[in-house]
Amino acid sequence: MRIKRLEVGEMGANCYLVWDPTTATQSDGLAKGVVIDPGDEGGFISEQILKEKIEPVAILLTHGHFDHMMGALEIKLNFPYYAKASKGKHVPIYLQEGDLKLFKSARESAKHWLKRDIGPVPEVDKFYKTSWPGGPGVVSYRKSYPWGLSHPWPERPSIYETHDKEGEGISFGKERLLVIETPGHTPGSICLVGKKVIFTGDTLFADGVGRTDFSYSKPLELVESLEKIKKYSGFIGYPGHGEEFEI
């Protein structure tokens, strides 16, 4: 897995290009990958996608705030995705359903904070679908991940996996990102977990945590979410703003 961080926009948000270089074909040299939180400057992000020879299969949003999605529409339109699952449409945008209201109001929010019109907000193509093995009545379950993390899950597990129609997690090439729900900063905040890496959005930064002074924020939920993230000790955290850090 390769990761490239791009700091974009007036809010200094981090956009991440994540790809599997082993999937580059001899015919076109393109490697399967995803775009995480394209916060602004869709044209610049698109140029970097072309430079790194990435075929984006999904745009993954860690939450619905405007400074993490303003470049999504341009990227979506710039890169058609011809996989069977998408039926030849554009790259799908993923979001946790709990943040749909925030996402839809992104244009108004940007006008308030940036004093400019960012244009139309794209449609969300897919919601992350979270569930847990065995259902809510499971007494105990232990999941061993490909990168060595083993985790006990009593009753309702505290860590949720994403199950998309294409398979478990968000897959691109031989790589896969699992989703954990980490509400608090926003109702639908999520983190994306890969091989010894975790994309934390605005839930956790190198020097602090996400704001909880919004009307929809819940500080106690954020505390619970941080406890989930602690279980990934030793992983490298890639936050929504600022430099990476070790969990």
Short mmCIF file of N, CA and C in Angstrom, two decimals, residues 198 200-201 204-208 229 234-247:
data_model
loop_
_atom_site.label_atom_id
_atom_site.label_comp_id
_atom_site.label_asym_id
_atom_site.label_seq_id
_atom_site.Cartn_x
_atom_site.Cartn_y
_atom_site.Cartn_z
N ILE A 198 -4.12 3.82 10.04
CA ILE A 198 -5.51 4.18 10.31
C ILE A 198 -5.71 5.64 9.93
N THR A 200 -7.75 8.74 10.43
CA THR A 200 -8.59 9.13 11.56
C THR A 200 -9.51 10.31 11.31
N GLY A 201 -9.45 10.91 10.11
CA GLY A 201 -10.31 12.05 9.84
C GLY A 201 -10.11 13.15 10.88
N LEU A 204 -9.16 12.25 15.53
CA LEU A 204 -7.91 12.31 16.30
C LEU A 204 -6.79 12.89 15.45
N PHE A 205 -6.03 13.80 16.05
CA PHE A 205 -4.88 14.42 15.41
C PHE A 205 -3.62 14.10 16.19
N ALA A 206 -2.48 14.52 15.64
CA ALA A 206 -1.21 14.29 16.33
C ALA A 206 -1.16 15.04 17.66
N ASP A 207 -1.84 16.19 17.72
CA ASP A 207 -1.75 17.03 18.91
C ASP A 207 -3.10 17.30 19.57
N GLY A 208 -4.10 16.50 19.28
CA GLY A 208 -5.40 16.74 19.90
C GLY A 208 -6.51 15.93 19.27
N ILE A 229 -9.97 3.58 19.01
CA ILE A 229 -8.74 3.83 18.25
C ILE A 229 -7.52 3.38 19.03
N GLY A 234 0.41 1.30 17.93
CA GLY A 234 1.50 0.98 17.02
C GLY A 234 1.19 1.27 15.57
N PHE A 235 -0.08 1.51 15.26
CA PHE A 235 -0.46 1.88 13.89
C PHE A 235 -0.07 3.34 13.65
N ILE A 236 0.14 3.69 12.40
CA ILE A 236 0.41 5.07 12.03
C ILE A 236 -0.93 5.75 11.72
N GLY A 237 -1.18 6.86 12.39
CA GLY A 237 -2.41 7.60 12.18
C GLY A 237 -2.24 8.69 11.13
N TYR A 238 -3.17 8.72 10.19
CA TYR A 238 -3.19 9.75 9.16
C TYR A 238 -4.42 10.61 9.37
N PRO A 239 -4.27 11.79 9.95
CA PRO A 239 -5.42 12.61 10.35
C PRO A 239 -5.96 13.50 9.23
N GLY A 240 -7.09 14.12 9.52
CA GLY A 240 -7.72 15.03 8.56
C GLY A 240 -6.99 16.35 8.42
N HIS A 241 -6.18 16.69 9.42
CA HIS A 241 -5.36 17.92 9.40
C HIS A 241 -4.05 17.62 10.11
N GLY A 242 -2.96 18.18 9.62
CA GLY A 242 -1.68 18.03 10.30
C GLY A 242 -0.93 16.77 9.89
N GLU A 243 0.18 16.54 10.61
CA GLU A 243 1.09 15.46 10.29
C GLU A 243 0.62 14.11 10.84
N GLU A 244 1.17 13.05 10.26
CA GLU A 244 0.85 11.72 10.76
C GLU A 244 1.51 11.50 12.12
N PHE A 245 1.06 10.46 12.83
CA PHE A 245 1.55 10.19 14.18
C PHE A 245 1.37 8.71 14.47
N GLU A 246 1.96 8.25 15.55
CA GLU A 246 1.80 6.85 15.95
C GLU A 246 0.74 6.75 17.04
N ILE A 247 -0.18 5.81 16.87
CA ILE A 247 -1.24 5.61 17.86
C ILE A 247 -0.62 5.09 19.17
#
